[in-house]
Amino acid sequence: MDDGYRNTNLYQGGREANQVSDDYRYQDGNYEGYAPNDGYYRGGDEPAHEEDAQSDVTEGHDEDDEVYEGEYQGIPHPDDIKEKQKKRAPAMDDEYRDRADLMAERMEDEEQLAHQYENIIEECGHGRFQWTLFFVLGLALMADGVELFVVGFVLPSAEKDMCLSSSNKGMLGLIVYLGMMVGAVMLGGLADKLGRKKCLILSLAINAAFAFLSSFVQGYGFFLFCRLISGLGIGGSLPIVFAYFSEFLSREKRGEHLSWLCMFWMIGGIFASAMAWSIIPHYGWGFSMGTNYHFHSWRVFVLVCALPCIASLVALKFMPESPRFLLEIGKHDEAWMILKQVHDTNMRAKGEPERVFTVSYIKTPKQVDEFIEIQSSTGTWYQRWLVRITTTFKQVWDNVLYCLTAQYRMNTLMLAVVWFTMALSYYGLIVWFPDMIRYLQDEAYESRVKIFDEEEVSHFTFNFTLENQIHRNGEYRNDKFIGMKFKEVRFEDSLFEECYFEDVTSSETFFENCTIISTVFYNTDLYEHKFINCRLINSTFMKEKEGCHLDFEEDNDFLIYLVSFLGSLSVLPGNIISALLMDKIGRIKMIGGSMLISAVCCFFLFFGNSESAMIGWQCLFCGASIAAWNALDVITVELYPTDKRATAFGILNGLCKFGAILGNSIFASFVGITKVVPILLASSALVGGGLLALRLPETRDQVLM
């Protein structure tokens, strides 16, 4: 009874002390030393008690083995509660704080990191490491340049090897741009979540695998699919390459060296042109397996064009991840080790291996993303992967939307217009130039046509090639056409009686309003559609040729290689000038000036009435416009923060490829009709985009956020 009374007084005394005393402290967001008036213990500092006010349960125990008087009631010790509360305090703070506050804190951290990182890169110096990465990423950019030329070079061969119609050829030309458009957006977004190196390896691996596969498939549908996926892979490499390389460059080196990197796109075009010129005409560089599988020289060319991608893929395995990206996701130690590697590599190359990397700690931004981690025992493996993939793509989509928030909306929209107008005019004209040259060639070819009227030939054997001829009102009796070729030949209102055709191949050859009597066609490709409004009486078609037949020496247009080669080579002066002046005159003036000069070059196309004139104006246009492309790449990298950089670049580059698709379709439709519409459309787009570009913010003096 006394024990119970003593315990009751002790508890009441504690309550009175708590009610009277206002002496409590607030620390780390928790009130300590304060017990509420509800009869329950909440933890905190115990009130002072008299020495004799202790439970008999605890009497006789040593100090180290002392039992808290409420332990028998299941109440935890106040010291344990206080320790747990301290551990939970930061997490509880973040849980109950507004997301906007967390984002504001993260942005403040990113700004501090941006300036610190700039100082670190300057301490690391610019040397062997950056030049090694320059060539590795240059090979990836070279693969992108090659990809744009591959289909154009193989079309003259593939159209006959796979019996392509005009619509099929058009689709094959556009499918690569479609794949690049999707790949730029998708893989560019993933690079901001999974890492630059990992996504670039994925991108190049997809391109190399499907480019290799496309050289072996025989059907048009499979070839089209392989080129689509190949384009998707290489399209994702462009935004990653520029984001990746920029994060190893200091402010004073960034504009110049990103411009030098753009030269590899030119090298890719030159490589593709040279390989096409040296490989495709050699029809014998291939093999056949039976009658259905043929591996002609143009397929060898497709294989060779995959070499830059494969070389970059192998070399990239030895390069590190971007330390700027690693810091962005909170991996401080990995980033520090890579930066030390950069520093030590450059210092050893400079002959100063004794110099020590002085950075010991790097600011990392506050992590606010919610990642879902699933235990291996939770659900099936594909359910776990589905959740991870869904979460990743949701984060990518959030990044896409972030580029349109108030902070970046105006810059994104203006850049989108500039990218689109540049692509519409540039890619449209790049396709229009060779088409116009081919049209001028066709006009000159048609002007040399030979016309034969009312000729009578009998008992004669034709065993040679007939080319660019029109035969009207002729009569052919008991003639033999053996082992010969017809190229651009038309027979109109003619009579063939008791003739014999054997082993005949033809190109653009037709019989119109002809009468064909008792004639035998054996092993020819003179199919039914080549006889237009003709009367066939007692005539026999035996063992028609199957598939399409190709004579490279006669049918391939060598001028297309020369035009592409000169067009790629002509950008060399523009690349050099833009690299040397990028950091001196600024990105904005470079874009605006280059686009306006290119627009002026377009007007001179009105005077391009010959093949040589068109080639000359094409070279001038390409050389003037390349500076705008280089400056666009640089400013796009610099306008967006690290965790949005590849995403924004991917969106804008995807829009660029959409502009290329429209430009190709629109400009090609006016070939042979008028030059006015393509020239006015291209020049207007360039003037509008150039003037709008002058309103963009200059970025040459800002650190990489």
XYZ file of C-alpha atoms in Angstrom:
705
model
C 0.000 0.000 0.000
C 2.800 2.347 0.831
C 4.540 1.387 -2.393
C 1.442 2.134 -4.399
C 0.933 5.437 -2.644
C 4.524 6.415 -3.181
C 4.299 5.608 -6.914
C 1.060 7.568 -7.294
C 2.535 10.636 -5.643
C 5.594 10.307 -7.860
C 3.467 10.287 -11.020
C 1.302 13.198 -9.863
C 4.356 15.174 -8.869
C 5.718 14.671 -12.376
C 2.442 15.944 -13.926
C 2.395 19.051 -11.749
C 6.033 19.739 -12.593
C 5.298 19.472 -16.285
C 2.256 21.777 -16.077
C 4.106 24.463 -14.163
C 7.402 24.349 -16.037
C 7.651 26.126 -19.379
C 11.256 25.098 -19.796
C 11.237 22.933 -22.934
C 13.436 22.864 -25.950
C 12.768 22.507 -29.735
C 15.462 20.664 -31.547
C 15.480 19.204 -35.103
C 11.761 19.720 -35.430
C 10.831 17.738 -32.267
C 9.826 18.965 -28.800
C 11.978 17.373 -26.171
C 11.489 17.480 -22.431
C 7.769 18.040 -22.732
C 5.115 15.502 -21.757
C 1.496 16.241 -22.719
C -1.296 16.235 -20.182
C -2.885 12.947 -21.233
C -1.348 10.471 -18.805
C 0.974 8.929 -21.440
C 4.722 9.208 -21.612
C 5.995 10.751 -24.857
C 9.730 10.582 -24.283
C 12.145 13.384 -23.595
C 14.089 14.408 -20.486
C 12.702 13.069 -17.207
C 11.676 15.638 -14.574
C 13.815 15.883 -11.436
C 12.762 13.466 -8.662
C 13.731 12.975 -5.084
C 16.202 10.187 -4.419
C 13.728 8.255 -2.250
C 10.905 8.478 -4.816
C 11.779 5.231 -6.589
C 9.940 2.023 -7.177
C 10.747 -0.874 -4.893
C 11.008 -2.975 -8.042
C 14.296 -1.273 -8.887
C 15.798 -1.312 -5.422
C 18.916 -3.387 -4.881
C 20.092 -3.217 -8.515
C 23.469 -1.956 -9.618
C 23.596 1.272 -11.552
C 24.607 -0.473 -14.778
C 21.844 -3.037 -14.425
C 19.166 -0.584 -13.385
C 15.700 -1.226 -14.789
C 13.480 1.651 -15.880
C 10.453 1.688 -13.583
C 7.964 1.609 -16.468
C 9.624 -1.271 -18.271
C 7.363 -3.869 -16.703
C 4.423 -1.971 -18.231
C 5.946 -2.209 -21.762
C 6.872 1.482 -21.903
C 10.222 2.040 -23.751
C 13.045 3.879 -22.128
C 13.050 7.623 -22.886
C 16.668 7.507 -24.092
C 15.733 4.902 -26.714
C 12.765 6.964 -27.922
C 14.847 10.106 -28.183
C 17.496 8.307 -30.261
C 14.903 6.947 -32.689
C 13.283 10.358 -33.061
C 16.639 11.933 -33.913
C 17.232 9.331 -36.614
C 13.782 9.857 -38.099
C 13.933 13.639 -38.016
C 15.510 14.299 -41.463
C 13.228 11.812 -43.191
C 10.156 13.256 -41.475
C 11.296 16.740 -42.454
C 11.435 15.800 -46.155
C 8.174 13.879 -45.948
C 6.157 16.796 -44.643
C 7.905 19.562 -46.552
C 6.328 20.835 -49.725
C 7.862 19.454 -52.953
C 8.353 22.996 -54.203
C 10.602 23.673 -51.202
C 12.628 20.554 -51.933
C 12.981 21.559 -55.587
C 14.061 25.057 -54.573
C 16.699 23.558 -52.296
C 17.837 21.244 -55.078
C 18.140 24.148 -57.522
C 20.244 26.046 -55.001
C 22.466 22.974 -54.605
C 22.752 22.639 -58.395
C 23.856 26.242 -58.734
C 26.570 25.732 -56.117
C 27.596 22.474 -57.817
C 27.761 24.171 -61.241
C 30.327 26.713 -60.085
C 32.308 24.172 -58.077
C 32.302 21.717 -60.981
C 33.569 24.424 -63.337
C 36.503 25.040 -60.996
C 37.195 21.301 -60.758
C 37.233 20.872 -64.550
C 39.612 23.808 -64.817
C 41.869 22.162 -62.245
C 41.737 18.887 -64.203
C 42.851 20.767 -67.306
C 42.232 20.008 -70.960
C 44.489 17.342 -72.342
C 44.907 13.697 -73.218
C 41.688 12.502 -71.599
C 39.458 14.990 -73.450
C 41.186 14.286 -76.779
C 40.751 10.536 -76.311
C 37.060 11.014 -75.551
C 36.885 13.421 -78.506
C 37.880 10.705 -80.979
C 35.716 8.019 -79.357
C 32.602 10.196 -79.485
C 33.658 11.492 -82.893
C 33.345 7.969 -84.280
C 29.781 7.828 -82.920
C 28.978 11.151 -84.602
C 30.637 9.880 -87.778
C 28.286 6.872 -87.703
C 25.354 9.301 -87.577
C 26.653 11.098 -90.673
C 27.152 7.802 -92.514
C 23.616 6.653 -91.717
C 22.063 9.595 -93.566
C 23.931 8.750 -96.774
C 23.662 4.953 -96.826
C 20.130 4.666 -98.176
C 20.646 7.378 -100.798
C 23.709 5.584 -102.150
C 22.203 2.091 -102.266
C 18.815 3.083 -103.705
C 19.867 2.957 -107.390
C 21.096 -0.597 -106.809
C 18.521 -1.773 -104.289
C 15.567 -0.597 -106.368
C 16.451 -3.140 -109.069
C 17.798 -5.791 -106.730
C 14.530 -5.766 -104.751
C 12.202 -4.579 -107.547
C 11.263 -1.374 -105.737
C 8.497 0.875 -106.967
C 8.698 4.665 -106.712
C 6.603 4.673 -103.541
C 8.825 1.998 -101.986
C 11.921 4.035 -102.782
C 10.375 7.102 -101.176
C 9.475 5.185 -98.030
C 12.977 3.726 -97.775
C 14.420 7.233 -97.979
C 12.178 8.564 -95.208
C 12.210 5.585 -92.843
C 15.701 6.373 -91.548
C 14.620 9.885 -90.519
C 11.549 8.443 -88.809
C 13.721 6.062 -86.775
C 16.117 8.876 -85.878
C 13.232 11.060 -84.728
C 11.914 8.403 -82.330
C 15.386 7.390 -81.144
C 16.457 10.955 -80.351
C 13.489 11.554 -78.060
C 13.448 8.134 -76.406
C 17.164 7.465 -75.878
C 17.943 11.120 -75.168
C 15.421 11.040 -72.337
C 16.785 7.770 -70.970
C 20.318 9.209 -70.906
C 19.229 11.677 -68.213
C 18.021 8.808 -66.032
C 20.279 5.837 -66.781
C 23.516 7.594 -67.683
C 25.323 8.930 -70.763
C 27.692 6.015 -71.307
C 25.132 3.263 -70.768
C 22.578 4.774 -73.158
C 25.184 5.618 -75.787
C 26.394 2.007 -75.751
C 22.780 0.863 -76.106
C 22.219 3.285 -78.977
C 25.333 2.230 -80.900
C 24.683 -1.470 -80.264
C 21.180 -1.193 -81.761
C 22.527 0.630 -84.800
C 25.402 -1.784 -85.400
C 23.263 -4.918 -84.976
C 20.477 -3.877 -87.334
C 22.788 -2.235 -89.882
C 24.697 -5.535 -90.050
C 21.467 -7.506 -90.339
C 20.063 -5.233 -93.070
C 22.936 -6.128 -95.396
C 21.850 -9.780 -95.461
C 18.037 -9.649 -95.578
C 16.563 -10.083 -99.052
C 12.971 -8.863 -98.782
C 11.987 -5.218 -98.954
C 9.881 -5.383 -95.780
C 12.675 -6.806 -93.616
C 15.204 -4.393 -95.087
C 12.876 -1.480 -94.325
C 12.383 -2.684 -90.729
C 16.131 -3.100 -90.159
C 16.880 0.398 -91.441
C 14.113 1.797 -89.224
C 15.559 0.236 -86.047
C 19.095 1.085 -87.158
C 18.007 4.725 -87.517
C 16.356 4.595 -84.105
C 19.659 3.538 -82.557
C 21.873 6.097 -84.243
C 19.280 8.847 -83.740
C 19.649 8.439 -79.999
C 23.420 8.850 -80.155
C 23.459 12.504 -81.271
C 21.921 14.129 -78.141
C 23.948 11.844 -75.871
C 27.272 12.560 -77.596
C 27.004 16.333 -77.146
C 25.692 16.117 -73.568
C 28.407 13.604 -72.665
C 31.358 15.519 -74.132
C 30.221 18.930 -72.853
C 30.366 17.667 -69.257
C 34.131 17.128 -69.526
C 34.824 20.622 -70.920
C 35.445 23.900 -69.133
C 33.554 27.048 -70.047
C 36.375 28.551 -72.111
C 36.871 25.342 -74.138
C 33.279 24.208 -74.591
C 32.163 26.138 -77.666
C 35.338 25.544 -79.639
C 35.730 21.838 -78.952
C 32.065 20.973 -79.447
C 32.403 22.655 -82.852
C 35.498 20.596 -83.648
C 33.504 17.507 -82.691
C 30.911 18.407 -85.355
C 33.573 17.841 -88.013
C 33.099 14.098 -87.615
C 29.658 14.410 -89.191
C 31.424 15.798 -92.260
C 33.984 12.984 -92.102
C 31.110 10.491 -92.007
C 29.686 11.928 -95.234
C 33.084 11.819 -96.939
C 33.667 8.241 -95.729
C 30.264 7.084 -97.040
C 30.799 8.797 -100.420
C 34.276 7.350 -100.856
C 33.209 3.827 -99.873
C 30.186 3.962 -102.190
C 32.346 5.137 -105.059
C 34.923 2.395 -104.500
C 32.628 -0.555 -103.623
C 29.179 -0.322 -105.245
C 30.307 -0.216 -108.911
C 32.154 -3.528 -108.450
C 29.208 -5.794 -109.099
C 31.373 -8.893 -108.736
C 32.120 -8.154 -105.074
C 29.412 -10.479 -103.822
C 28.052 -13.993 -104.050
C 24.850 -15.882 -104.771
C 23.297 -18.913 -103.149
C 20.928 -20.509 -105.604
C 18.507 -18.310 -107.492
C 16.854 -16.595 -104.531
C 19.725 -15.291 -102.389
C 22.025 -12.624 -103.808
C 24.655 -10.634 -101.929
C 25.659 -7.856 -104.292
C 28.324 -5.197 -103.797
C 25.896 -2.626 -102.397
C 25.349 -4.975 -99.458
C 29.119 -5.038 -98.887
C 28.935 -1.236 -98.767
C 26.205 -1.408 -96.085
C 28.475 -3.667 -93.997
C 31.461 -1.341 -94.335
C 29.341 1.626 -93.254
C 28.742 -0.056 -89.886
C 32.473 0.015 -89.043
C 32.588 3.527 -87.424
C 29.703 2.562 -85.142
C 31.367 -0.704 -84.121
C 34.706 1.042 -83.499
C 33.065 3.659 -81.285
C 31.126 0.970 -79.423
C 34.301 -0.955 -78.581
C 36.285 2.156 -77.567
C 33.445 3.456 -75.404
C 33.767 0.439 -73.112
C 37.043 1.920 -71.838
C 35.650 5.396 -71.133
C 34.062 6.428 -67.797
C 30.578 7.714 -67.108
C 30.043 11.465 -66.985
C 30.985 12.606 -63.441
C 28.529 15.497 -63.766
C 25.707 13.005 -64.256
C 26.897 10.898 -61.313
C 26.920 13.946 -59.032
C 23.411 14.775 -60.195
C 22.132 11.421 -58.937
C 24.112 11.608 -55.683
C 27.011 9.236 -56.502
C 29.728 11.431 -55.038
C 32.516 8.874 -54.628
C 32.259 7.504 -58.169
C 32.278 11.009 -59.602
C 35.289 11.987 -57.505
C 37.247 8.946 -58.688
C 36.530 9.745 -62.357
C 37.499 13.396 -61.953
C 40.727 12.286 -60.285
C 41.342 9.961 -63.222
C 40.823 12.877 -65.647
C 43.192 15.063 -63.623
C 45.917 12.422 -63.316
C 45.701 11.443 -67.015
C 46.093 15.048 -68.143
C 48.862 15.840 -65.665
C 50.895 12.782 -66.664
C 50.549 13.758 -70.330
C 51.813 17.263 -69.483
C 54.829 15.864 -67.661
C 53.549 16.876 -64.207
C 52.617 13.552 -62.550
C 53.450 14.930 -59.106
C 50.545 17.367 -59.122
C 47.881 16.298 -56.640
C 44.136 16.445 -57.168
C 43.191 18.880 -54.385
C 39.397 18.361 -54.369
C 38.192 16.385 -51.365
C 34.457 17.027 -51.367
C 31.977 17.942 -54.129
C 28.513 19.319 -53.545
C 25.727 16.914 -54.538
C 22.171 18.164 -55.161
C 19.344 17.043 -52.908
C 17.665 13.926 -54.289
C 13.915 14.330 -54.652
C 13.019 11.583 -57.131
C 11.110 8.627 -55.752
C 12.630 5.390 -57.000
C 10.761 2.143 -56.602
C 12.940 -0.737 -55.468
C 11.346 -4.152 -55.523
C 12.648 -7.089 -53.526
C 13.589 -10.179 -55.529
C 10.901 -12.148 -53.714
C 8.137 -9.723 -54.728
C 6.088 -10.919 -57.703
C 7.499 -12.493 -60.854
C 10.603 -11.235 -62.657
C 8.650 -9.648 -65.497
C 6.365 -7.833 -63.034
C 9.401 -6.339 -61.315
C 10.892 -5.275 -64.641
C 7.563 -3.863 -65.787
C 7.367 -1.659 -62.698
C 10.946 -0.466 -63.160
C 10.438 0.295 -66.847
C 7.140 2.068 -66.196
C 8.727 4.163 -63.456
C 11.700 5.100 -65.647
C 9.546 6.161 -68.574
C 7.333 8.191 -66.250
C 10.419 10.049 -65.060
C 11.474 10.610 -68.685
C 8.021 11.994 -69.472
C 8.249 14.298 -66.458
C 11.548 15.581 -67.845
C 9.895 16.254 -71.201
C 7.155 18.256 -69.510
C 9.736 20.092 -67.394
C 11.266 21.529 -70.579
C 7.931 23.287 -71.146
C 7.594 24.776 -67.677
C 7.650 28.539 -67.225
C 11.402 28.646 -66.616
C 12.311 27.005 -69.953
C 9.154 27.334 -72.074
C 10.150 30.381 -74.095
C 13.680 29.135 -74.793
C 12.364 25.685 -75.760
C 9.757 27.099 -78.158
C 12.217 29.475 -79.825
C 14.833 26.741 -80.168
C 12.181 24.410 -81.576
C 11.318 26.917 -84.306
C 14.990 27.501 -85.152
C 15.761 23.756 -85.282
C 12.686 23.078 -87.407
C 13.243 25.882 -89.940
C 16.900 24.950 -90.265
C 16.068 21.274 -90.855
C 13.217 22.001 -93.265
C 15.410 24.116 -95.520
C 18.699 22.213 -95.163
C 17.483 18.634 -95.564
C 14.926 19.677 -98.168
C 17.611 21.293 -100.319
C 20.099 18.463 -99.725
C 17.608 16.087 -101.388
C 16.501 18.669 -103.964
C 20.039 19.308 -105.264
C 20.765 15.744 -106.539
C 17.179 15.407 -107.786
C 17.551 18.610 -109.791
C 20.918 17.478 -111.138
C 19.354 14.174 -112.175
C 16.472 16.059 -113.790
C 18.904 18.210 -115.765
C 20.705 15.038 -116.827
C 17.430 13.478 -117.959
C 16.566 16.570 -119.959
C 19.950 16.479 -121.659
C 19.563 12.726 -122.250
C 16.127 13.142 -123.804
C 17.404 15.878 -126.074
C 19.777 13.335 -127.618
C 17.073 10.788 -128.416
C 17.226 9.147 -131.852
C 13.968 8.751 -133.768
C 13.476 6.144 -136.516
C 10.361 6.410 -138.701
C 8.909 3.737 -140.963
C 11.972 1.502 -140.959
C 11.651 -1.999 -142.429
C 13.982 -4.722 -141.122
C 13.792 -8.399 -142.024
C 15.942 -11.489 -141.401
C 18.296 -9.517 -139.191
C 19.847 -10.519 -135.870
C 20.038 -7.849 -133.141
C 22.732 -8.779 -130.592
C 23.801 -5.327 -129.386
C 22.374 -2.651 -127.102
C 19.686 -0.240 -128.253
C 19.584 2.917 -126.136
C 17.609 6.169 -126.076
C 15.662 5.484 -129.265
C 12.100 5.840 -130.543
C 10.950 3.585 -133.426
C 7.689 4.639 -135.088
C 5.641 2.825 -137.745
C 8.357 0.234 -138.284
C 8.019 -3.303 -139.652
C 10.151 -6.178 -138.351
C 9.793 -9.576 -140.031
C 11.707 -12.767 -139.223
C 14.152 -10.828 -137.017
C 16.013 -12.208 -134.021
C 16.758 -10.262 -130.832
C 19.288 -12.385 -128.934
C 21.376 -11.595 -125.819
C 20.755 -7.875 -126.062
C 19.655 -4.943 -123.940
C 17.022 -2.287 -124.464
C 17.576 0.927 -122.525
C 15.077 3.801 -122.845
C 13.645 2.371 -126.086
C 10.075 2.824 -127.337
C 8.372 1.066 -130.240
C 5.238 2.927 -131.399
C 2.680 1.694 -133.956
C 5.080 -0.990 -135.184
C 4.651 -4.520 -136.561
C 6.585 -7.591 -135.329
C 5.919 -10.738 -137.381
C 7.540 -14.139 -136.800
C 10.292 -12.611 -134.661
C 12.277 -14.321 -131.918
C 13.380 -12.682 -128.613
C 15.844 -14.597 -126.396
C 17.766 -13.553 -123.252
C 16.683 -9.927 -123.522
C 16.850 -7.453 -120.632
C 15.225 -4.044 -120.737
C 15.076 -0.790 -118.820
C 12.365 1.819 -119.399
C 11.372 0.035 -122.622
C 7.776 -0.098 -123.899
C 5.776 -1.237 -126.912
C 2.813 1.070 -127.655
C 0.000 0.336 -130.130
C 2.049 -2.423 -131.733
C 0.893 -5.581 -133.527
C 2.872 -8.695 -132.628
C 2.184 -11.822 -134.724
C 3.596 -15.355 -134.269
C 6.473 -14.114 -132.155
C 8.310 -16.069 -129.428
C 9.676 -14.457 -126.223
C 12.105 -16.801 -124.419
C 13.907 -15.895 -121.147
C 13.173 -12.157 -121.338
C 11.946 -9.509 -118.920
C 9.463 -8.093 -121.442
C 6.491 -8.491 -119.132
C 2.857 -7.796 -119.854
C 2.875 -4.237 -118.490
C 5.464 -3.240 -121.117
C 2.975 -3.860 -123.916
C 0.584 -0.901 -123.949
C -2.513 -1.221 -126.154
C -0.803 -3.902 -128.219
C -2.359 -6.802 -130.178
C -0.587 -10.113 -129.591
C -1.624 -12.785 -132.120
C -0.322 -16.363 -131.799
C 2.600 -15.101 -129.730
C 4.264 -17.159 -126.977
C 6.053 -16.155 -123.752
C 8.343 -18.890 -122.424
C 10.488 -18.956 -119.244
C 10.278 -15.297 -118.321
C 13.112 -13.845 -116.275
C 12.406 -13.740 -112.549
C 13.314 -10.964 -110.156
C 15.101 -7.774 -111.101
C 18.251 -7.493 -113.114
C 20.966 -4.967 -112.632
C 23.876 -3.697 -114.661
C 25.889 -1.393 -112.431
C 28.126 -0.092 -115.151
C 25.181 1.234 -117.094
C 22.485 1.979 -114.581
C 24.300 3.419 -111.577
C 24.613 7.166 -111.465
C 28.186 7.971 -110.458
C 27.411 11.667 -110.181
C 25.436 11.119 -106.971
C 28.652 10.023 -105.226
C 30.535 13.045 -106.498
C 27.773 15.461 -105.451
C 27.604 13.983 -101.932
C 31.376 13.919 -101.602
C 31.760 17.569 -102.619
C 28.789 18.607 -100.460
C 30.350 16.962 -97.399
C 33.801 18.358 -98.127
C 32.445 21.888 -98.625
C 31.508 22.210 -94.939
C 35.167 21.996 -93.877
C 35.806 25.790 -94.081
C 32.551 26.486 -92.216
C 33.519 24.014 -89.496
C 36.922 25.608 -89.017
C 35.544 29.159 -88.944
C 32.761 28.275 -86.494
C 35.183 26.478 -84.154
C 37.612 29.397 -84.079
C 34.942 32.101 -83.667
C 32.327 30.306 -81.536
C 33.679 31.647 -78.234
C 34.641 35.022 -79.675
C 31.450 36.250 -81.363
C 29.014 34.052 -79.429
C 26.445 31.387 -80.246
C 23.555 33.714 -81.104
C 25.380 35.795 -83.691
C 26.788 32.605 -85.190
C 23.325 31.074 -85.656
C 21.670 34.239 -86.937
C 24.513 35.204 -89.262
C 24.915 31.726 -90.715
C 21.189 31.275 -91.396
C 20.864 34.687 -93.044
C 23.907 34.065 -95.266
C 22.464 30.661 -96.197
C 19.178 32.351 -97.151
C 21.063 34.673 -99.517
C 22.768 31.627 -101.076
C 19.331 30.153 -101.798
C 18.427 33.050 -104.104
C 21.425 32.324 -106.316
C 19.865 28.933 -107.060
C 17.624 30.723 -109.583
C 20.735 30.946 -111.771
C 21.561 27.235 -111.461
C 20.664 26.019 -114.940
C 23.434 23.467 -115.359
C 24.856 20.541 -113.417
C 28.088 22.337 -112.530
C 26.215 25.445 -111.357
C 23.928 23.365 -109.109
C 26.921 21.552 -107.592
C 28.671 24.869 -106.951
C 25.640 26.468 -105.244
C 25.121 23.309 -103.177
C 28.696 23.507 -101.872
C 28.277 27.193 -101.039
C 24.989 26.586 -99.220
C 26.373 23.661 -97.179
C 29.497 25.606 -96.241
C 27.472 28.616 -95.070
C 24.864 26.665 -93.085
C 27.182 24.372 -91.105
C 28.118 27.163 -88.673
C 24.449 27.485 -87.658
C 24.228 23.734 -87.015
C 27.332 23.800 -84.819
C 26.133 26.790 -82.808
C 22.696 25.186 -82.366
C 24.316 22.067 -80.918
C 26.360 24.164 -78.478
C 23.573 26.455 -77.259
C 21.143 23.559 -76.816
C 23.641 21.837 -74.527
C 24.244 24.997 -72.494
C 20.661 26.202 -72.023
C 19.438 23.200 -70.007
C 20.540 21.709 -66.660
C 22.352 18.392 -66.452
C 19.332 16.298 -65.512
C 17.344 17.684 -68.492
C 20.132 18.254 -71.042
C 19.937 15.082 -73.131
C 16.134 15.078 -72.924
C 15.861 18.613 -74.289
C 18.453 17.928 -76.987
C 16.577 14.753 -77.946
C 13.236 16.563 -78.237
C 14.706 19.305 -80.420
C 16.680 16.867 -82.548
C 13.570 14.740 -82.984
C 11.719 17.839 -84.181
C 14.652 18.463 -86.530
C 14.185 15.018 -88.099
C 10.461 15.704 -88.482
C 11.402 18.875 -90.364
C 13.742 16.764 -92.519
C 10.889 14.396 -93.417
C 8.656 17.314 -94.418
C 11.465 19.005 -96.331
C 12.286 15.855 -98.296
C 8.656 15.278 -99.204
C 7.801 18.874 -100.128
C 10.940 19.794 -102.061
C 11.090 16.532 -104.033
C 7.528 17.038 -105.277
C 8.522 20.222 -107.138
C 11.454 18.726 -109.076
C 10.834 19.283 -112.767
C 7.861 21.536 -112.071
C 9.280 24.760 -110.669
C 12.281 26.036 -108.756
C 10.444 29.024 -107.302
C 8.567 27.249 -104.501
C 11.545 25.304 -103.021
C 13.858 28.324 -103.179
C 11.352 30.759 -101.638
C 10.312 28.246 -98.967
C 13.920 27.504 -97.953
C 15.022 31.150 -97.902
C 11.922 32.287 -95.977
C 12.395 29.566 -93.356
C 16.064 30.488 -92.937
C 15.361 34.219 -92.586
C 12.571 33.639 -90.056
C 14.609 31.169 -88.011
C 17.721 33.355 -88.118
C 15.898 36.460 -86.871
C 14.202 34.497 -84.104
C 17.548 33.009 -83.049
C 18.815 36.505 -82.250
C 16.298 36.641 -79.385
C 17.777 33.603 -77.639
C 19.951 34.199 -74.541
C 23.715 34.145 -75.054
C 25.351 31.276 -73.156
C 29.089 31.533 -73.838
C 29.867 33.090 -70.418
C 27.703 30.853 -68.243
C 28.744 27.719 -66.416
C 27.174 24.386 -67.276
C 24.229 23.942 -64.924
